[in-house]
Coordinates of N, CA and C in Angstrom, one line a residue:
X19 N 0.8 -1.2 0.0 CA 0.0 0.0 0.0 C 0.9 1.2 0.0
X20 N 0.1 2.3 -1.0 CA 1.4 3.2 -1.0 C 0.6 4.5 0.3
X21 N 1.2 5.2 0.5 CA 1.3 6.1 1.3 C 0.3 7.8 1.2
X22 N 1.6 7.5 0.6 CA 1.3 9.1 -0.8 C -0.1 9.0 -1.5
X23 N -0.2 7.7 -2.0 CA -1.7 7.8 -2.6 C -3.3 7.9 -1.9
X24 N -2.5 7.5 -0.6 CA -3.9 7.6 0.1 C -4.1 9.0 1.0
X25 N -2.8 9.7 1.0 CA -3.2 11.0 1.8 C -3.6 11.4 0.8
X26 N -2.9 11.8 -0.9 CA -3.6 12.5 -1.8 C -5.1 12.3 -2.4
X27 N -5.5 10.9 -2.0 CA -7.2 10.9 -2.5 C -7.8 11.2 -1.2
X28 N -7.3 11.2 0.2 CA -7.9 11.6 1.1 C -8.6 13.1 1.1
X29 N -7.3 13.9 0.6 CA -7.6 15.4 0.4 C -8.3 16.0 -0.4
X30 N -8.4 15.2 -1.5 CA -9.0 15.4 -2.9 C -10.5 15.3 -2.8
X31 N -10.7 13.7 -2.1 CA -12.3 13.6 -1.5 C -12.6 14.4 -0.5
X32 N -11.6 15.6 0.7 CA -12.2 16.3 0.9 C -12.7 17.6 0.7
X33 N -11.8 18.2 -0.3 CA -12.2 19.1 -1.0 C -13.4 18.8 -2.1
X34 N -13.7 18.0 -2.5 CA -14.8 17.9 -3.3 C -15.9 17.6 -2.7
X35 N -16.0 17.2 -1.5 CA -17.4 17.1 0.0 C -17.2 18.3 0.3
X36 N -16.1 19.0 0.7 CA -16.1 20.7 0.9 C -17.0 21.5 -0.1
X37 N -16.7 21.3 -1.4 CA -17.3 22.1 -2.4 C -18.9 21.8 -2.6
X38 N -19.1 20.2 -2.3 CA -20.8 20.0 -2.5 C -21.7 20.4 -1.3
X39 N -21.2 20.3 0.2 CA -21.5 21.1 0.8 C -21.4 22.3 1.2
X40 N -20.6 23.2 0.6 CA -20.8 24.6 1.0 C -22.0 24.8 -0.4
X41 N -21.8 24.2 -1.4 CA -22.5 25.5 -2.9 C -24.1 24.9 -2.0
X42 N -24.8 23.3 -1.7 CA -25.6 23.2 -0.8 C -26.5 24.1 0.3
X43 N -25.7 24.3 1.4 CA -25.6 25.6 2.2 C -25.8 27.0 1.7
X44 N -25.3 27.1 0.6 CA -25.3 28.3 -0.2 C -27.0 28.6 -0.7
X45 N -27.3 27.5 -1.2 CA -28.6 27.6 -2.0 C -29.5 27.1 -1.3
X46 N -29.4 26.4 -0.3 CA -30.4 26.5 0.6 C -31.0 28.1 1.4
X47 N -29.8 28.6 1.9 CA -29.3 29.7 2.4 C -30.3 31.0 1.6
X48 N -30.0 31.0 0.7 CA -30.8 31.5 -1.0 C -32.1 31.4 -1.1
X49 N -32.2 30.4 -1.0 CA -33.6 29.9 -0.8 C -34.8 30.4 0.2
X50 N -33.9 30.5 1.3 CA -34.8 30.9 2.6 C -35.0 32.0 2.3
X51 N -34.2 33.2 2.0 CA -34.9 34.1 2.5 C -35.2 35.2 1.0
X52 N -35.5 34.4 -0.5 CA -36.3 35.0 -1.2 C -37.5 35.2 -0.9
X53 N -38.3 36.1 -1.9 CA -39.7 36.4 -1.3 C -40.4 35.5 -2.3
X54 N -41.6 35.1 -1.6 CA -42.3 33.9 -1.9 C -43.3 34.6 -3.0
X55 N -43.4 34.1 -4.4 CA -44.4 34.6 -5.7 C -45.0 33.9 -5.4
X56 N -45.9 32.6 -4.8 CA -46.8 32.1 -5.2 C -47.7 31.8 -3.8
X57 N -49.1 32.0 -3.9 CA -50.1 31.9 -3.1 C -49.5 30.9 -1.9
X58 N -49.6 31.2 -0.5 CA -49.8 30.3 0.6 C -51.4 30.4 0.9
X59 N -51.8 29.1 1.2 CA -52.9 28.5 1.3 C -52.5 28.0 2.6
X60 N -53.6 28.3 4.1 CA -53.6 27.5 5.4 C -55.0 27.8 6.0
X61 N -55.2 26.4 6.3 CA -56.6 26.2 7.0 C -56.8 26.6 8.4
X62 N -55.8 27.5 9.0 CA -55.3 27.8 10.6 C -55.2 29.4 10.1
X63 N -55.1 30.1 11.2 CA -54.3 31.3 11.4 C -52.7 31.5 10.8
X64 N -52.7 32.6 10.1 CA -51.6 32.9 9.8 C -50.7 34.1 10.7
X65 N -49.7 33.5 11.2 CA -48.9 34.5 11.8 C -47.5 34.9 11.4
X66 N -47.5 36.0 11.3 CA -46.0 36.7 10.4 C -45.7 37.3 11.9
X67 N -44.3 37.2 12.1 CA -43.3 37.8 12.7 C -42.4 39.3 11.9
X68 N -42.8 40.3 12.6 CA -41.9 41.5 11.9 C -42.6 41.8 10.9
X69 N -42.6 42.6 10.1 CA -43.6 43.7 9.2 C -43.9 42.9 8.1
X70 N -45.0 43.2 8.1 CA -45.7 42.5 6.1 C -45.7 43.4 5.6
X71 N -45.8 43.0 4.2 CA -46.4 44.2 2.9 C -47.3 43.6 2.2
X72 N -48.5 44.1 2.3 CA -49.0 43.6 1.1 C -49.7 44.4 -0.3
X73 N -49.5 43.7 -1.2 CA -49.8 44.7 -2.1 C -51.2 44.2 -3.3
X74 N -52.0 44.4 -3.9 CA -53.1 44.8 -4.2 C -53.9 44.2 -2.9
X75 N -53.9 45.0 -2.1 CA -55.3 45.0 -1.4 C -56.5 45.0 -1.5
X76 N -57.5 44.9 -1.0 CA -58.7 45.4 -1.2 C -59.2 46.5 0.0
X77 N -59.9 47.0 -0.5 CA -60.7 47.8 0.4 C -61.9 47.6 0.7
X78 N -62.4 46.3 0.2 CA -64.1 45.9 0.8 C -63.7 44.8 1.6
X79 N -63.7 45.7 2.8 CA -63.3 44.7 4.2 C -64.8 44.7 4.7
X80 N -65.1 43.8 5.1 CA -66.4 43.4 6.3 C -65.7 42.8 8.0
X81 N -66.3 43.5 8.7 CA -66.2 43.1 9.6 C -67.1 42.1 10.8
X82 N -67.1 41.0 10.4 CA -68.2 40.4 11.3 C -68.1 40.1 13.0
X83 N -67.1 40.8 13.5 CA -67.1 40.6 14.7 C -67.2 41.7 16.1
X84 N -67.7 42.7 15.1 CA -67.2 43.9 15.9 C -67.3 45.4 15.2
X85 N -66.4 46.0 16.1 CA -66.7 47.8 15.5 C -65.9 47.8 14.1
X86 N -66.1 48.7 13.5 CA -64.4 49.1 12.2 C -64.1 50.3 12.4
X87 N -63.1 50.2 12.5 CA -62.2 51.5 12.9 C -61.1 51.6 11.2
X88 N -61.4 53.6 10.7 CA -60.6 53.8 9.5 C -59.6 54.3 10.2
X89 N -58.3 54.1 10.2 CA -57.2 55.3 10.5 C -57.7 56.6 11.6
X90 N -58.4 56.0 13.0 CA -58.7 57.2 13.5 C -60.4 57.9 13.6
X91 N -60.3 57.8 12.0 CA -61.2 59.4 11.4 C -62.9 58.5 11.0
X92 N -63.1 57.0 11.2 CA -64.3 57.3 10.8 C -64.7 55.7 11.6
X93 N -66.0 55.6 11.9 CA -65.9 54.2 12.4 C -67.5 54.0 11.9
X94 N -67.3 52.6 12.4 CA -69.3 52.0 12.3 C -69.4 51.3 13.6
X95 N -70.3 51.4 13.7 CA -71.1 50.5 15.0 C -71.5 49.4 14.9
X96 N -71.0 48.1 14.8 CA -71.5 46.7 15.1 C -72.9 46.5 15.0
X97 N -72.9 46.9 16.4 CA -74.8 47.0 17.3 C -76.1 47.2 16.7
X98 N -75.5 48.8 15.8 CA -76.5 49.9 15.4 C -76.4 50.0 13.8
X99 N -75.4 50.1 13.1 CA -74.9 50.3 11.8 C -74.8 51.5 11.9
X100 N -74.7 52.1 12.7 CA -74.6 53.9 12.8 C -72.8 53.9 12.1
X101 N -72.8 54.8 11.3 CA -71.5 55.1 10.8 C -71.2 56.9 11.3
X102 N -70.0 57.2 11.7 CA -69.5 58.1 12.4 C -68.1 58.5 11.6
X103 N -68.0 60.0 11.2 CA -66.4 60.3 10.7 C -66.2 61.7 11.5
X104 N -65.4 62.2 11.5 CA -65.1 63.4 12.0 C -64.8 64.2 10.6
X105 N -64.1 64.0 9.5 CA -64.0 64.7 8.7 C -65.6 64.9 7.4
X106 N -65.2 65.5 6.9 CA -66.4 66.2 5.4 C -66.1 64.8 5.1
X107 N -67.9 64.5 4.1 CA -68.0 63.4 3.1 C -68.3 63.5 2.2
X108 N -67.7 63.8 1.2 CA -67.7 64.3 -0.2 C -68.3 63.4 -1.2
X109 N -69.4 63.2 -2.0 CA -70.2 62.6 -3.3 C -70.1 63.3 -4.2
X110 N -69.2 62.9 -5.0 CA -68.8 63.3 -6.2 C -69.7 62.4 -7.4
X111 N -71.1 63.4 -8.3 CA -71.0 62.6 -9.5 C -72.1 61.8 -9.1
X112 N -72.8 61.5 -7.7 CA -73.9 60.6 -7.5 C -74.8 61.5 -6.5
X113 N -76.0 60.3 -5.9 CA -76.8 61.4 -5.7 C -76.6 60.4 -3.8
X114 N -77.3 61.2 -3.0 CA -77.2 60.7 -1.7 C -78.7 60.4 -1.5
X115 N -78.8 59.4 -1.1 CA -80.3 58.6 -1.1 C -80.6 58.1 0.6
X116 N -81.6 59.0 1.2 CA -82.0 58.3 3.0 C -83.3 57.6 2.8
X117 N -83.7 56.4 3.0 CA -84.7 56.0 2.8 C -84.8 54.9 4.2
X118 N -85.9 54.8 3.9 CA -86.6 53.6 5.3 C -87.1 52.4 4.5
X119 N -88.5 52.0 5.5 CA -89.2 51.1 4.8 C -90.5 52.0 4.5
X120 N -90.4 53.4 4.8 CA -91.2 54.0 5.0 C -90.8 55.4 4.0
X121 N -90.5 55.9 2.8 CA -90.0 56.8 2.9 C -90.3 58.2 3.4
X122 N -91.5 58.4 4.1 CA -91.9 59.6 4.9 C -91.2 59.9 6.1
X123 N -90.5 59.0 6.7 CA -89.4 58.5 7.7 C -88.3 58.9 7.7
X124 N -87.6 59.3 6.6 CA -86.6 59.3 6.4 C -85.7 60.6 6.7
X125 N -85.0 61.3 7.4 CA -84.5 62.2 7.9 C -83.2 62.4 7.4
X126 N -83.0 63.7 7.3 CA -81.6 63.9 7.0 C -81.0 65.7 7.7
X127 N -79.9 65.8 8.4 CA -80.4 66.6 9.3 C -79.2 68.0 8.7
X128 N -79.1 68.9 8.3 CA -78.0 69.6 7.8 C -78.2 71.5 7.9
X129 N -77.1 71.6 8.3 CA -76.7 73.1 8.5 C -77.4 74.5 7.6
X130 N -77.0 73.6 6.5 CA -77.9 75.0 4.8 C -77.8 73.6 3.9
X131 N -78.9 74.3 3.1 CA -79.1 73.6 1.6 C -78.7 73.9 0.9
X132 N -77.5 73.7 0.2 CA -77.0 74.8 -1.1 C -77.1 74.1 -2.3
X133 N -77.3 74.8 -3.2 CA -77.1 74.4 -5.2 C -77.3 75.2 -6.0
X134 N -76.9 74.9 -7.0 CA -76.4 76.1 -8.1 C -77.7 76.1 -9.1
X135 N -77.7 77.0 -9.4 CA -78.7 77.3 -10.5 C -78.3 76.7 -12.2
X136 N -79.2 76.1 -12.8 CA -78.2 75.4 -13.7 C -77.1 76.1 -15.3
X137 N -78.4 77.6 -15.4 CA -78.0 78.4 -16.1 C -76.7 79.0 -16.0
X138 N -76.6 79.4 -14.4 CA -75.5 80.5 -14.2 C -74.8 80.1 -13.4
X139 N -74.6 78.8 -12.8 CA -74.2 78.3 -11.5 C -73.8 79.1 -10.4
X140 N -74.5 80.0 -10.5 CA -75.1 81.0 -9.1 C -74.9 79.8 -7.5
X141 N -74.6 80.6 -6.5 CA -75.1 79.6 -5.4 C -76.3 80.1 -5.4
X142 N -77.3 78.9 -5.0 CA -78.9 79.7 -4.1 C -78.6 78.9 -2.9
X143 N -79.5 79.1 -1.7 CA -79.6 78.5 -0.7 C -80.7 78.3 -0.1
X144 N -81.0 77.3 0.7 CA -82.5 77.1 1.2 C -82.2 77.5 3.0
X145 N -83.0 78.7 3.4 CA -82.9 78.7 4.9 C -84.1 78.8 4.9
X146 N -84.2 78.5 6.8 CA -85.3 78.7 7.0 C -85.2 79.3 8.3
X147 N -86.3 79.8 8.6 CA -86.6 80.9 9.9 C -87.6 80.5 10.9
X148 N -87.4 80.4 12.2 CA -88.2 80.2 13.5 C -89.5 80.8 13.4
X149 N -89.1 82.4 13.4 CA -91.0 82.9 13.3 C -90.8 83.6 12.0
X150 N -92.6 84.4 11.8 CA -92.9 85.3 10.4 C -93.9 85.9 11.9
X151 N -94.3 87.0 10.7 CA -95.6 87.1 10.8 C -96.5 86.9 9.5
X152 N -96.0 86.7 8.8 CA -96.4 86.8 7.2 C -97.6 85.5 7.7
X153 N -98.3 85.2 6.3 CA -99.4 85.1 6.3 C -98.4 83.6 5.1
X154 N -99.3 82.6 5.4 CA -98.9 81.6 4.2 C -100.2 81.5 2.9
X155 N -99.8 81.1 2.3 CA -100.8 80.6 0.7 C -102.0 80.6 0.6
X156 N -102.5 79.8 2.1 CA -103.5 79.9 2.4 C -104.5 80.6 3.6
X157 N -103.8 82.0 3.6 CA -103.9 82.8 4.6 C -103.9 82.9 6.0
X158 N -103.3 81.5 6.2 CA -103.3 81.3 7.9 C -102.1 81.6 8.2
X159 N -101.8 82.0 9.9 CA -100.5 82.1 10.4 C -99.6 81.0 10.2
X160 N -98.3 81.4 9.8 CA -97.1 80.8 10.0 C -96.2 80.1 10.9
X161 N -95.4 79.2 11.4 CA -94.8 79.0 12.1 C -93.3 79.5 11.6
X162 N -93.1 79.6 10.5 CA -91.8 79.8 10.4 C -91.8 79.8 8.4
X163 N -90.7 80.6 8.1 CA -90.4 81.1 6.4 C -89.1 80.0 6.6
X164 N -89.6 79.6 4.7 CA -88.6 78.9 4.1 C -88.2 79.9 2.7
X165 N -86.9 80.6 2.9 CA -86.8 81.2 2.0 C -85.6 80.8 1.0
X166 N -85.5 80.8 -0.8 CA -84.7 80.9 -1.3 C -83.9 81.8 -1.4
X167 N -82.6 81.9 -1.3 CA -81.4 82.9 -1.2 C -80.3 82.6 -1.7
X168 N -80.3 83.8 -2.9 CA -79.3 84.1 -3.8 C -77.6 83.7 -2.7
X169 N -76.8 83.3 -2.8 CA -75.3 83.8 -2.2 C -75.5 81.8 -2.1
X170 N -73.7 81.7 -1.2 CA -73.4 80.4 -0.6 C -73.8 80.7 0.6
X171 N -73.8 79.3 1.4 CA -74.4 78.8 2.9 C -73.7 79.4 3.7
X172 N -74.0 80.2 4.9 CA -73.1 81.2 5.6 C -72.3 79.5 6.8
X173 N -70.8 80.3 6.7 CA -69.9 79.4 6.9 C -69.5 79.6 8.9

């Protein structure tokens, strides 16, 4: 048995177990911590450690268990369906519709009535007044004037 030949295939076979194990390690390594393209599916809770991102979201979230809270500024009630914002709610382009099962019922409760005239887009405004003495249409006393008025809603 020679000597020399067996320390040199000893070294040889370790450097070539060295090399399949580290490029191994390497791409496993690699592996772990790319980000995952394709759908995870689990029948349990999912829990992420440290920050998510997700990206196309939706925004028709329901809540079946409770209040919903927006960032703060607007919530609903569970209980009641009463919806609550602190800021302005802007309808752009549609019309705003309160209805019951009743529509005589239906309330809507607001500071001035404003809208534009379609000719001139003038503001007009609808106020109304506690007492008159004025006489109504059908000549009986008044509780109170609903008048149309040229200008915007006093701010």
């Amino acid at each position: 048995m020679n000597i020399i030949n067996n320390d040199r295939m000893t070294k040889i076979i370790s450097v070539v177990l060295a090399v399949v194990f580290g490029v191994l390690v390497v791409s496993l390594v690699v592996n772990a911590v790319t980000t995952i393209s394709t759908n995870i599916d689990t029948d349990g809770t999912l829990t992420v450690d440290g920050h998510s991102t997700l990206t196309t979201a939706s925004s028709t979230i329901t809540s079946q268990t409770g209040n919903f809270l927006v960032n703060g500024f607007a919530t609903t009630t569970a209980s009641t369906g009463n919806i609550a914002t602190q800021g302005d709610i802007t309808i752009v382009g549609r019309n705003l519709t309160v209805t019951t099962s009743n529509s005589s019922t239906s309330t809507i409760e607001v500071g001035c009535v404003q809208m534009y005239a379609t000719s001139t887009a003038t503001a007009v405004n609808l106020q109304f007044h506690a007492s008159s003495t004025l006489a109504n249409s059908t000549n009986g006393a008044t509780d109170g004037l609903v008048v149309w008025k040229y200008g915007a809603c006093p701010i």
